[in-house]
Coordinates of C-alpha atoms in Angstrom, one line a residue:
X114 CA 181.4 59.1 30.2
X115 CA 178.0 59.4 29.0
X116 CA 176.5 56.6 31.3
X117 CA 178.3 58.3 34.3
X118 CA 176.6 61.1 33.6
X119 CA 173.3 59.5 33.2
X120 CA 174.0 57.7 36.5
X121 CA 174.9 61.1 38.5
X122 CA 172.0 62.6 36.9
X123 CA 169.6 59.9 38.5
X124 CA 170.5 59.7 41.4
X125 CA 170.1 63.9 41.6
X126 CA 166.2 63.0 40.2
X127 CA 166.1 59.8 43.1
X128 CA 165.7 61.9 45.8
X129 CA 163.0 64.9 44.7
X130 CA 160.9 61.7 43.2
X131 CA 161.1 59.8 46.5
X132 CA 160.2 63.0 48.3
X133 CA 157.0 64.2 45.9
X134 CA 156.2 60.4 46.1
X135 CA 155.9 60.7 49.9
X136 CA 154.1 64.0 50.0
X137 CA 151.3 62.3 47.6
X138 CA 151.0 59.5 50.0
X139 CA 151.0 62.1 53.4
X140 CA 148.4 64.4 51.8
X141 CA 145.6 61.9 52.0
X142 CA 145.0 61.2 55.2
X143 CA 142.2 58.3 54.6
X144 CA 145.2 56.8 52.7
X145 CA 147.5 57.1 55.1
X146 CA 145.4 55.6 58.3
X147 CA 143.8 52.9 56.0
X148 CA 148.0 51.4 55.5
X149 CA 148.3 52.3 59.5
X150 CA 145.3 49.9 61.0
X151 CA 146.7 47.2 62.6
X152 CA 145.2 43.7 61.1
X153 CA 145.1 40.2 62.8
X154 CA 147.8 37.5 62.8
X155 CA 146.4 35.1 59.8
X156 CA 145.3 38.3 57.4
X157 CA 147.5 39.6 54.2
X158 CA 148.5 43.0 55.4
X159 CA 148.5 44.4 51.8
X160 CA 144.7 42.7 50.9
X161 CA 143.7 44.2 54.3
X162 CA 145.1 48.1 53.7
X163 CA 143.1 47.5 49.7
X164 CA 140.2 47.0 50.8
X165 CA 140.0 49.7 53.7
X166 CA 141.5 52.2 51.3
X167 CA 138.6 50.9 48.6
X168 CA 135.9 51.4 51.2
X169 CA 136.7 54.4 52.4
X170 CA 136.9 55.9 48.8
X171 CA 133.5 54.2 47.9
X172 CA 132.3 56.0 51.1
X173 CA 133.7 59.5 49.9
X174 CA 132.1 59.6 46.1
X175 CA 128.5 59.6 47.6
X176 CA 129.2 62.3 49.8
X177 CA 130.8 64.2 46.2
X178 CA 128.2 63.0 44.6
X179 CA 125.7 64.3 47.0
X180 CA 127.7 67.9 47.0
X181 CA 127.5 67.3 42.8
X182 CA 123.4 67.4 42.9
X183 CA 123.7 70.9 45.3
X184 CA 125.8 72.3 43.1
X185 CA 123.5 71.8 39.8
X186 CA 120.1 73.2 41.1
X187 CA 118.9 70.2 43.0
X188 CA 117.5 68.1 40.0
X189 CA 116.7 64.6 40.4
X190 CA 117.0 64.1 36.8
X191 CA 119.8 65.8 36.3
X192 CA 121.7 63.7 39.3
X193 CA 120.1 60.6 38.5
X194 CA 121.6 61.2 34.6
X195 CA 124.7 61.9 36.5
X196 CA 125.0 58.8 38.1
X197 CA 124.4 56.7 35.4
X198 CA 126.9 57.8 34.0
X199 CA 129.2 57.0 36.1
X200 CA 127.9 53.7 36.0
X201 CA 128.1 53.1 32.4
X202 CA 131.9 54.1 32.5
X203 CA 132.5 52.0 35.3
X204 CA 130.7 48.9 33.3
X205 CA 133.1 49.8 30.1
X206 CA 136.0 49.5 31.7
X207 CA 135.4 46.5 33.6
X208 CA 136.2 43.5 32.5
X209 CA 132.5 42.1 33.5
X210 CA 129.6 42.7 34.6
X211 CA 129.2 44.1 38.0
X212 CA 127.2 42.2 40.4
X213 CA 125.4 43.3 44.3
X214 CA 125.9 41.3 47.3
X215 CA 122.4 40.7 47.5
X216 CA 122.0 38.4 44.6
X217 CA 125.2 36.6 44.4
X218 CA 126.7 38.4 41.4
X219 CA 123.7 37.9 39.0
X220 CA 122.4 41.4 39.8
X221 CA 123.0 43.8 36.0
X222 CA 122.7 47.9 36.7
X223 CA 120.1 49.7 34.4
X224 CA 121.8 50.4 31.4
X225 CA 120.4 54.4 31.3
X226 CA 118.1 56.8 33.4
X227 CA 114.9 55.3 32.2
X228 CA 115.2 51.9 32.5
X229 CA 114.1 49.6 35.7
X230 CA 115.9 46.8 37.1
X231 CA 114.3 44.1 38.4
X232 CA 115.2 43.2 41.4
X233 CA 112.6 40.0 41.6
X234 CA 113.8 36.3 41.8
X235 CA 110.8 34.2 41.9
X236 CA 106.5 35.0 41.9
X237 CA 104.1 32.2 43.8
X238 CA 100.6 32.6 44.8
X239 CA 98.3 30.5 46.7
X240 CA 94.3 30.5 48.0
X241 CA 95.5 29.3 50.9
X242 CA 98.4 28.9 53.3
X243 CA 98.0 25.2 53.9
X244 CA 98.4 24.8 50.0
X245 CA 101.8 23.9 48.4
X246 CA 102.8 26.8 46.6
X247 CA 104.5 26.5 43.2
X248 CA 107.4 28.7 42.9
X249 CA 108.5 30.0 39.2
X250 CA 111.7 31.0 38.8
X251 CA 112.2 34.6 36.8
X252 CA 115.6 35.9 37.3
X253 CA 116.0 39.2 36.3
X254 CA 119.5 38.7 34.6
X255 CA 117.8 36.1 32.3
X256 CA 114.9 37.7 31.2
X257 CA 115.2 38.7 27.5
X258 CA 115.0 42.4 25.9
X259 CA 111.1 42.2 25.1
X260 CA 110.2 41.6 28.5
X261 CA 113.3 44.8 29.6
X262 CA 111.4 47.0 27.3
X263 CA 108.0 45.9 28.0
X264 CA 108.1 46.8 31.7
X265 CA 110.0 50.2 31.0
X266 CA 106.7 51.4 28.9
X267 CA 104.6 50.0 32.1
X268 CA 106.3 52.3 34.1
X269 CA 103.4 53.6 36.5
X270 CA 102.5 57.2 35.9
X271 CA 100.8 57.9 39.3
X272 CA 103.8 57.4 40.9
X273 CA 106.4 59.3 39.0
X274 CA 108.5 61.9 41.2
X275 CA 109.6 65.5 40.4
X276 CA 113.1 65.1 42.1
X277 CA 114.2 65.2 45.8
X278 CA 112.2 67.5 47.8
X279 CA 115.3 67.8 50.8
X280 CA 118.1 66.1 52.6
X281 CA 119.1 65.3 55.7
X282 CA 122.4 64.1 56.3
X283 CA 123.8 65.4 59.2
X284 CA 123.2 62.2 60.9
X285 CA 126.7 60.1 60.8
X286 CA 125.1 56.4 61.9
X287 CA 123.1 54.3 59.8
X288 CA 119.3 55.2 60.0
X289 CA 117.5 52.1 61.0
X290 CA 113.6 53.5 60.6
X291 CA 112.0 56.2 59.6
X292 CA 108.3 57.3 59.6
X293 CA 106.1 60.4 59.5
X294 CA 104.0 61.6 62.1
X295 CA 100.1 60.1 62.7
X296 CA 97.8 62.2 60.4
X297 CA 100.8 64.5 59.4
X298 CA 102.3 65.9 56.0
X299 CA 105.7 67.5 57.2
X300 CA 107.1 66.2 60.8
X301 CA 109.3 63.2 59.9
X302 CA 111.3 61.6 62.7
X303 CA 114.4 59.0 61.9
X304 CA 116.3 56.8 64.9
X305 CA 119.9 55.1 63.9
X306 CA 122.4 53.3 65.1
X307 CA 124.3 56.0 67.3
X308 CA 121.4 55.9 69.7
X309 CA 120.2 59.6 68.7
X310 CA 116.4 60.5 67.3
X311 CA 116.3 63.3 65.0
X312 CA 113.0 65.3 64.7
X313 CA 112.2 67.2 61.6
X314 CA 110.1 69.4 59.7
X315 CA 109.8 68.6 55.5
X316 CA 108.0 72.0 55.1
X317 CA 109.8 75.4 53.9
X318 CA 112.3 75.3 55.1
X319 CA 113.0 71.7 55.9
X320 CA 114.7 71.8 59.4
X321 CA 115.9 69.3 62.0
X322 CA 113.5 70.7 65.4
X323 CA 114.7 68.2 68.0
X324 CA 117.5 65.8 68.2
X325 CA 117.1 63.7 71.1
X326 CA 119.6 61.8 72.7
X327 CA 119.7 59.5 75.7
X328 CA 119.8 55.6 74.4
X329 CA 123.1 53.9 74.9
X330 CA 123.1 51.8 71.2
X331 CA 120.9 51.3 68.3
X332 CA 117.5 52.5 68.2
X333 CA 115.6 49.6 66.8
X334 CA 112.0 51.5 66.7
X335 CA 109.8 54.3 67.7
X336 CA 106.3 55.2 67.7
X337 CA 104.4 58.4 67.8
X338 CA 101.4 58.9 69.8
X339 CA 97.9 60.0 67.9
X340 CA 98.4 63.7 69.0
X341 CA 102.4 63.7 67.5
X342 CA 103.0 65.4 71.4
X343 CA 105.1 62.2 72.3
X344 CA 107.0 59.6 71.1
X345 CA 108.3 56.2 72.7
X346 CA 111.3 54.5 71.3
X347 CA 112.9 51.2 72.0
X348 CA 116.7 49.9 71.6
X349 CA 119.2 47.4 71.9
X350 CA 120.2 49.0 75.4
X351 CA 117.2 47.4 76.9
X352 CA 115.3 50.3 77.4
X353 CA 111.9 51.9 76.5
X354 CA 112.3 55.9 76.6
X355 CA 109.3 58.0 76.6
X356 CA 110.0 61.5 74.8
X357 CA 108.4 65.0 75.1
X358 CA 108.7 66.4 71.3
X359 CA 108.3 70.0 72.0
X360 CA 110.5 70.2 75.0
X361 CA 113.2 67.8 73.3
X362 CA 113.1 66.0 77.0
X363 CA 113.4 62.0 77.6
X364 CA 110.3 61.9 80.7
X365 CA 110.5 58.3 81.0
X366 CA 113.0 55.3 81.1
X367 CA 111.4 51.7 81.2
X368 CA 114.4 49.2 81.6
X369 CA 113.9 45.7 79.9
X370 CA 116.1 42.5 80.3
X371 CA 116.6 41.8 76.9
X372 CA 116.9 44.2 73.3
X373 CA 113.8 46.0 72.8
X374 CA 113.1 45.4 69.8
X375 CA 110.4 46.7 68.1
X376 CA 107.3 49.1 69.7
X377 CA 103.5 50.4 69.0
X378 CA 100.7 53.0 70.8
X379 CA 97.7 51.3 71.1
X380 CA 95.6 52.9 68.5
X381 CA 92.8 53.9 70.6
X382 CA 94.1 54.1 74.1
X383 CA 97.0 55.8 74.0
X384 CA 98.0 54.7 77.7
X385 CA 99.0 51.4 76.5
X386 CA 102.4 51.0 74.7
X387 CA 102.9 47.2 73.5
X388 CA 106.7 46.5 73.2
X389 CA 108.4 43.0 71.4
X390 CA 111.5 41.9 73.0
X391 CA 114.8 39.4 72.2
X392 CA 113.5 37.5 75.3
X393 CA 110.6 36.1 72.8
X394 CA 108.2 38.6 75.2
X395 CA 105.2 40.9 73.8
X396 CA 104.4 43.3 76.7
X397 CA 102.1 45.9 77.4
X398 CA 103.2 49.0 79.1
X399 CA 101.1 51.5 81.4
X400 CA 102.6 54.7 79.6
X401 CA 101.5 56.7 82.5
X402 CA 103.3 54.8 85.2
X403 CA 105.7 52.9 83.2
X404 CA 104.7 49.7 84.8
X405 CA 104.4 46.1 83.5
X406 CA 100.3 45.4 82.8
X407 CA 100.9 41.5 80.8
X408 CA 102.8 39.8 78.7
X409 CA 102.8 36.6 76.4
X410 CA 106.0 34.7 75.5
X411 CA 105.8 33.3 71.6
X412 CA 108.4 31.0 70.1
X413 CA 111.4 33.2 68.9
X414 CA 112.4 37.2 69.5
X415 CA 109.9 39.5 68.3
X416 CA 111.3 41.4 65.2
X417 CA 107.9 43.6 64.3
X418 CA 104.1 44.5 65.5
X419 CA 101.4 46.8 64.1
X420 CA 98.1 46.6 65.6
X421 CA 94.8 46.9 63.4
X422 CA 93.0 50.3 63.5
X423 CA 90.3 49.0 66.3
X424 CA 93.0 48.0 68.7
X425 CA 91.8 44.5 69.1
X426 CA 94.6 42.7 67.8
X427 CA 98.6 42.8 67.3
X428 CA 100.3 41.2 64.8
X429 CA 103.7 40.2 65.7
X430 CA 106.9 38.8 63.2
X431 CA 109.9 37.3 64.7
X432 CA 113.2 35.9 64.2
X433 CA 112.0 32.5 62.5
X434 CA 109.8 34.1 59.9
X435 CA 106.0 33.2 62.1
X436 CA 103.9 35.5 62.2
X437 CA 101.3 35.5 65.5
X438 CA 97.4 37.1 65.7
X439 CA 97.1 38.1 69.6
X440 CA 94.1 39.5 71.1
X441 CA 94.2 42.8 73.3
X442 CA 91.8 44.0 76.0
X443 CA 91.6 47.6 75.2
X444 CA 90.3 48.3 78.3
X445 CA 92.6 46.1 80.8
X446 CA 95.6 45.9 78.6
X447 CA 95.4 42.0 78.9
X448 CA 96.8 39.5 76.0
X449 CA 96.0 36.5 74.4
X450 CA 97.4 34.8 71.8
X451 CA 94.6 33.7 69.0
X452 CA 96.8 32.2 65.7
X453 CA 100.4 31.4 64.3
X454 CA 100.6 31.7 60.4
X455 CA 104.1 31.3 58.5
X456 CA 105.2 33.6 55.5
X457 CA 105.6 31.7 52.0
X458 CA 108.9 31.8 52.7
X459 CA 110.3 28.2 53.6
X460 CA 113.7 29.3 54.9
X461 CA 114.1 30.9 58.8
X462 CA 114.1 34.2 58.1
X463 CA 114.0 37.3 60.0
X464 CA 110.4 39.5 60.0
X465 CA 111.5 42.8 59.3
X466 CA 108.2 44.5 58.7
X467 CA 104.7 44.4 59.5
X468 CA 101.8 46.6 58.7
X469 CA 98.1 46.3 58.7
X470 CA 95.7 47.8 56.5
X471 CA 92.1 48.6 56.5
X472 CA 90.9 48.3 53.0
X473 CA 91.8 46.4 50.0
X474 CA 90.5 45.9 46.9
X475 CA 91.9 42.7 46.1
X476 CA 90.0 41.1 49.0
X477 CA 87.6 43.7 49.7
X478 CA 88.4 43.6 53.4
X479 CA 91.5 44.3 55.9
X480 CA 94.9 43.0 55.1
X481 CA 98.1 42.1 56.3
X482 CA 102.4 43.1 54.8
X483 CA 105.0 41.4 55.9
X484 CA 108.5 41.3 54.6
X485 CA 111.6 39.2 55.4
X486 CA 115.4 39.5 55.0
X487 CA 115.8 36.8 52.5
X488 CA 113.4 39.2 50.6
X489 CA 109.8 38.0 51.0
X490 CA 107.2 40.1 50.6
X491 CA 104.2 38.0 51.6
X492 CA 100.5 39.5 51.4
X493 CA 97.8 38.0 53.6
X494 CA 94.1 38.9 54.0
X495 CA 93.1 39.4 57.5
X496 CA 89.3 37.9 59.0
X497 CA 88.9 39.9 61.9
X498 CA 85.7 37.9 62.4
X499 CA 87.8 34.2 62.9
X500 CA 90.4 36.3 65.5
X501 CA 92.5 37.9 63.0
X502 CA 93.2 34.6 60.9
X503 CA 95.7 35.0 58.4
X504 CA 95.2 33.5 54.7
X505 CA 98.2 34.4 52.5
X506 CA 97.3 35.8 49.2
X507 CA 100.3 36.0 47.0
X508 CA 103.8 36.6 48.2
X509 CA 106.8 37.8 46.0
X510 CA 110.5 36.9 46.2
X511 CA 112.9 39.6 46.0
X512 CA 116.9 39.4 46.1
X513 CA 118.1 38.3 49.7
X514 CA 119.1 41.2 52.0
X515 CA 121.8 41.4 54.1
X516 CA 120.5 44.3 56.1
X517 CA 117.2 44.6 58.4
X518 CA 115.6 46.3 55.4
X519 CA 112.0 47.8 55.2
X520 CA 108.8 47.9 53.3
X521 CA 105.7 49.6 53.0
X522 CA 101.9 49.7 51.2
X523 CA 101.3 52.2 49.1
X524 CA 97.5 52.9 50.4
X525 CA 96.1 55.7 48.7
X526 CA 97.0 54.5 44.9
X527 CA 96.3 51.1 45.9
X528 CA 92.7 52.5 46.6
X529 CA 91.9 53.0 43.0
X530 CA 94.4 50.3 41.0
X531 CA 96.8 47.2 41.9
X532 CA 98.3 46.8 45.4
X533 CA 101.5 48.9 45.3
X534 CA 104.2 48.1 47.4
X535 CA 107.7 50.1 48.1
X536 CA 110.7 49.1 49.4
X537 CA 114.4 49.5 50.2
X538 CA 117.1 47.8 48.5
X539 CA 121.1 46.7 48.8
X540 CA 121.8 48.1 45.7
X541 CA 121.2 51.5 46.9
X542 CA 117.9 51.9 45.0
X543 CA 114.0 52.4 45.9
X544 CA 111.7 50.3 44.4
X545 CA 108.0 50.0 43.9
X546 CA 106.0 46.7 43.3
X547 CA 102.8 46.0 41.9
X548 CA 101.5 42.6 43.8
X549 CA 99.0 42.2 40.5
X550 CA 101.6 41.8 38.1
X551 CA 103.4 38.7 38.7
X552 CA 105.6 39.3 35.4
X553 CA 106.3 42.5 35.5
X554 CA 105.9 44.2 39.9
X555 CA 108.6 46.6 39.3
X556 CA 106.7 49.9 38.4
X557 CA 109.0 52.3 39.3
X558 CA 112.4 52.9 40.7
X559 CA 114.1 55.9 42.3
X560 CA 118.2 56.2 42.5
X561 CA 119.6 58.8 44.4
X562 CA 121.2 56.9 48.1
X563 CA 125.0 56.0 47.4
X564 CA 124.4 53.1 50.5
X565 CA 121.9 50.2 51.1
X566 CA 118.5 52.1 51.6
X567 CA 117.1 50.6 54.7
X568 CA 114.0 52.4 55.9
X569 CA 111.2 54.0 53.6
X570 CA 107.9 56.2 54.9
X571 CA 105.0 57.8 53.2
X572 CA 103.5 60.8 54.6
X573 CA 99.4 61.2 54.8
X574 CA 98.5 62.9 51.9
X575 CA 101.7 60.6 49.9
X576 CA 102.9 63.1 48.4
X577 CA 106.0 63.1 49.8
X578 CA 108.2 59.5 50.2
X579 CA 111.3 59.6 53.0
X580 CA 114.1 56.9 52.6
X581 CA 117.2 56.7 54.8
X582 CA 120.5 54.4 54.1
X583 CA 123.3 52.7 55.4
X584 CA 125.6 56.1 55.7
X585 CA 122.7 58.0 57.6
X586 CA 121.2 59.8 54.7
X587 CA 117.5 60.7 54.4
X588 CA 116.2 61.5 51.4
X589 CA 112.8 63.1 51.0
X590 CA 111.4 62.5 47.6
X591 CA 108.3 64.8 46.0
X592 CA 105.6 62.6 44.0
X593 CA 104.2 64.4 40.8
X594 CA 100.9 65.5 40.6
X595 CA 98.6 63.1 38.3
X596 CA 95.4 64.2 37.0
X597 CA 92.8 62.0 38.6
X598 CA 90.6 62.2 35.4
X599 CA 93.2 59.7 33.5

């Protein structure tokens, strides 16, 4: 009697658990179309639905995250704490150690807010390029505690950060580059994926002013002219728009037969607009007339350009890691290609970044950034008297990206000490280097993005740093004021 009871009672208790059981599974709706998408003959429908659901979730707790550090007055130190946290827990109740993509599972999280993780692989420095460098290995995961400790008390003071000054998020695509305006403290522009560029202001209150729209895929690059009036972007829809940032207005389309990939103002004649291709091409646009003035063809697509601050040369990266030195008529707009170096970097990589700089004090003379997406950040001085030859200095190996990830200098601090260097990361973190310490370059590190960061930008007076991530986030972080007397 007892166990028919028992029976009839479960099956009365079946039917309200299958039914709360369903509601639980109905009311999440990212649940619910993750276990819907339709997946291809040869793949495990369940691993499929997992790992949708698991990236979608992942996806979620930055945007909580994000909503946590509103919520609790906006403090860096406060979110950062928060985060690490979370972090910790996560590490306890793992089984092991978690690892990042972009070092093949031998990448260890900080262990609290104040510690730095080194995200450097390998130092080598050379007099010269045609030298055989010698490569040290210094993996991060097997350096001891001493060394852990000894780089967190180097931590560099000057560039310490008060917290996040804003946030922009209302862009849904990921941000592929960022930069401020020429000369200016507070207009920030950003161009991602979706095709859209987003105008903003930094200063009270930070605002987006213009959101232009009109390219067809990703924006690859953008440039403003000296005054900040225009702005000329390229993509992979083959075109070259022209932008009037006031009026919000595209005034000119330039269409291309390959990806437009990457594109500069000539610094002193601003009629000029040089423009690097997937067809291998390195043009030179009448920004006027929008008309074709020459071109030189180099041995792989161009990936990145910066000319010097005369306008007499542009140096161009590209797919195969060379970088070129070509000559420019200011006057005619005419090319001519004068060098060909190659990064330390033995392997094919993509150029993600290059920038030029006038001054520095490790050479005393102009010099040369360029960084790579299996994470070399090579550092060349620049004789502008031998046609912009390029003599690498010292390079430093980071952890392989996946992403088209960018770098910066770090000019004004670099003026007084070392030759400081900031960059995005795959593991969601900031990071700045110090090119004179080969044992210990990390100085600093900033946590905040919940995605890859991919684009970083410093404003004139560098007291302000924006960085933008895989989810479409940009984040502008507000550098502490140091006393110049220490």
């Amino acid at each position: 009697m007892n166990q028919m009871m028992e029976k009839c009672s479960s099956d009365n208790e079946d039917p309200e658990k299958k039914q709360k059981e369903k509601e639980d599974v109905t009311a999440d709706p990212e649940f619910f179309s993750c276990m819907l998408q339709p997946c291809s003959a040869n793949s495990d429908p369940n691993y499929i639905g997992a790992r949708r659901l698991l990236l979608s979730r992942k996806a979620r707790s930055g945007v909580l995250q994000r909503k946590d550090w509103r919520c609790n007055g906006k403090g860096y130190v406060g979110y950062r704490n928060f985060i690490t946290k979370l972090e910790n827990r996560m590490k306890l109740q793992s089984p092991s150690h978690l690892s990042s993509p972009g070092t093949s599972g031998q990448w260890a999280p900080s262990s609290g807010p104040a510690s730095i993780t080194h995200d450097i692989d390998s130092w080598s420095f050379s007099r010269d390029p045609s030298e055989s460098q010698t490569v040290s290995r210094t993996n991060s995961i097997r350096s001891n505690l001493s060394e852990t400790d000894h780089s967190r008390r180097k931590t560099e003071p000057a560039y310490s950060f008060v917290g996040m000054h804003c946030i922009f998020d209302e862009c849904k695509s990921m941000v592929t580059v960022i930069k401020f305006g020429n000369m200016s403290s507070d207009l920030l522009a950003f161009g991602a994926t979706d095709g859209t560029l987003s105008v903003c202001t930094v200063s009270e209150p930070p605002s987006v002013m213009k959101k232009l729209i009109g390219h067809s895929k990703d924006v690859t690059d953008f440039d403003f002219t000296m005054n900040n009036h225009y702005i000329a972007s390229s993509s992979l829809d083959k075109t070259v728009r022209v932008w009037d940032i006031p009026k919000g207005l595209c005034i000119r389309v330039i269409y291309g037969v390959a990806p437009q990939l990457c594109i500069r103002f000539h610094p002193v004649n601003n009629n000029f607009l040089s423009v690097g291709n997937a067809n291998r091409e390195i043009s030179v646009l009448n920004f006027s007339t929008g008309r074709l003035t020459d071109k030189i063809v180099v041995d792989s697509k161009v990936t990145a350009m910066d000319y010097d601050n005369t306008g007499q040369f542009i140096f161009c990266g590209d797919a195969h890691g060379y970088l070129y030195t070509v000559s420019v008529n200011s006057h005619q707009g005419t090319l001519s290609r004068s060098h060909r170096a190659r990064n330390s970097s033995k392997s094919k990589s993509e150029i993600t970044t290059i920038q030029y700089r006038t001054f520095s004090l490790m050479t005393r003379g102009p010099v040369l950034l360029s960084f790579s997406r299996d994470g070399t950040l090579s550092f060349f001085s620049v004789s502008l008297e031998l046609q912009g030859y390029l003599t690498l200095l010292c390079s430093l190996k980071l952890a392989q990206r996946i992403h088209s990830i960018r770098a910066s200098f770090c000019p004004l601090l670099s003026l007084e000490k070392g030759e400081f260097i900031v960059a995005g990361s795959e593991d969601a973190s900031v990071y700045f280097y110090d090119l004179t310490r080969p044992k210990h370059a990390c100085v600093n590190k900033l946590q905040g993005h919940g995605c890859p960061v991919i684009g970083v930008a410093w404003n004139h007076g560098e007291n302000f740093l924006a960085s933008s991530d895989y989810s479409g986030t940009v984040i502008v972080w507000k550098r502490a004021k140091t006393d110049d007397k220490k």
